[in-house]
Tab-separated table of C-alpha atoms in Angstrom:
chain	number	residue	atom	x	y	z
A	1	MET	CA	-18.850	39.743	3.984
A	2	PRO	CA	-20.679	41.532	6.805
A	3	SER	CA	-19.491	44.934	7.847
A	4	ILE	CA	-17.748	45.162	11.211
A	5	ARG	CA	-17.941	48.308	13.280
A	6	PHE	CA	-14.848	49.691	14.981
A	7	HIS	CA	-16.605	49.179	18.320
A	8	ASP	CA	-16.975	45.456	17.547
A	9	LEU	CA	-13.233	45.163	16.912
A	10	ARG	CA	-12.509	47.012	20.141
A	11	HIS	CA	-14.824	44.695	22.097
A	12	THR	CA	-13.247	41.616	20.503
A	13	HIS	CA	-9.754	42.893	21.312
A	14	ALA	CA	-10.670	43.457	24.972
A	15	THR	CA	-12.379	40.079	25.227
A	16	LEU	CA	-9.400	38.233	23.767
A	17	MET	CA	-6.980	40.006	26.098
A	18	LEU	CA	-9.031	39.121	29.174
A	19	LEU	CA	-9.433	35.498	28.085
A	20	GLN	CA	-5.660	35.258	27.642
A	21	GLY	CA	-5.142	36.338	31.230
A	22	ILE	CA	-4.019	39.894	30.656
A	23	PRO	CA	-4.762	41.880	33.824
A	24	VAL	CA	-7.905	44.021	33.803
A	25	LYS	CA	-5.820	47.121	34.586
A	26	VAL	CA	-3.765	46.616	31.406
A	27	VAL	CA	-6.889	46.034	29.308
A	28	ALA	CA	-8.479	49.193	30.735
A	29	GLU	CA	-5.380	51.221	29.905
A	30	ARG	CA	-5.282	49.890	26.337
A	31	LEU	CA	-8.946	50.817	25.907
A	32	GLY	CA	-8.229	54.297	27.204
A	33	TYR	CA	-10.282	54.034	30.381
A	34	SER	CA	-9.097	56.046	33.366
A	35	SER	CA	-10.469	53.402	35.723
A	36	ILE	CA	-10.906	49.635	35.622
A	37	ILE	CA	-14.538	50.014	36.753
A	38	THR	CA	-15.837	50.546	33.210
A	39	THR	CA	-13.893	47.517	32.006
A	40	LEU	CA	-15.192	45.378	34.865
A	41	ASP	CA	-18.768	46.508	34.272
A	42	THR	CA	-18.569	45.847	30.539
A	43	TYR	CA	-16.731	42.529	30.592
A	44	ASN	CA	-18.018	41.108	33.877
A	45	HIS	CA	-19.626	38.189	32.030
A	46	LEU	CA	-16.132	36.860	31.205
A	47	LEU	CA	-14.804	36.874	34.738
A	48	PRO	CA	-16.373	33.629	36.039
A	49	SER	CA	-14.658	31.568	33.330
A	50	ILE	CA	-11.405	33.420	33.894
A	51	GLN	CA	-11.648	32.628	37.629
A	52	ARG	CA	-12.261	28.929	36.899
A	53	ASP	CA	-9.285	28.847	34.543
A	54	ALA	CA	-7.091	30.460	37.197
A	55	VAL	CA	-8.062	27.800	39.743
A	56	THR	CA	-7.356	25.024	37.245
A	57	ILE	CA	-3.934	26.418	36.348
A	58	PHE	CA	-3.042	27.064	39.990
A	59	SER	CA	-4.117	23.547	41.007
A	60	LYS	CA	-2.086	21.909	38.226
A	61	ASN	CA	1.017	23.907	39.158
A	62	LEU	CA	0.583	23.286	42.869
A	63	PHE	CA	0.019	19.542	42.715
A	64	SER	CA	2.286	18.648	39.816
A	65	LYS	CA	5.473	18.987	41.869
């Protein structure tokens, strides 16, 4: 079994929270950042897919009634 660094677990935890729709501010606080800027800079690559998911969910909720 490969060794996993603590930093890798921390990164995975943050990634999973963002992908589940947890607000960036909450993720930043859990990581101990005083500002969301570090979180946004580090995890910016996830945001396009999160934005697409938000549009899909919003559209389904809006037009399903």
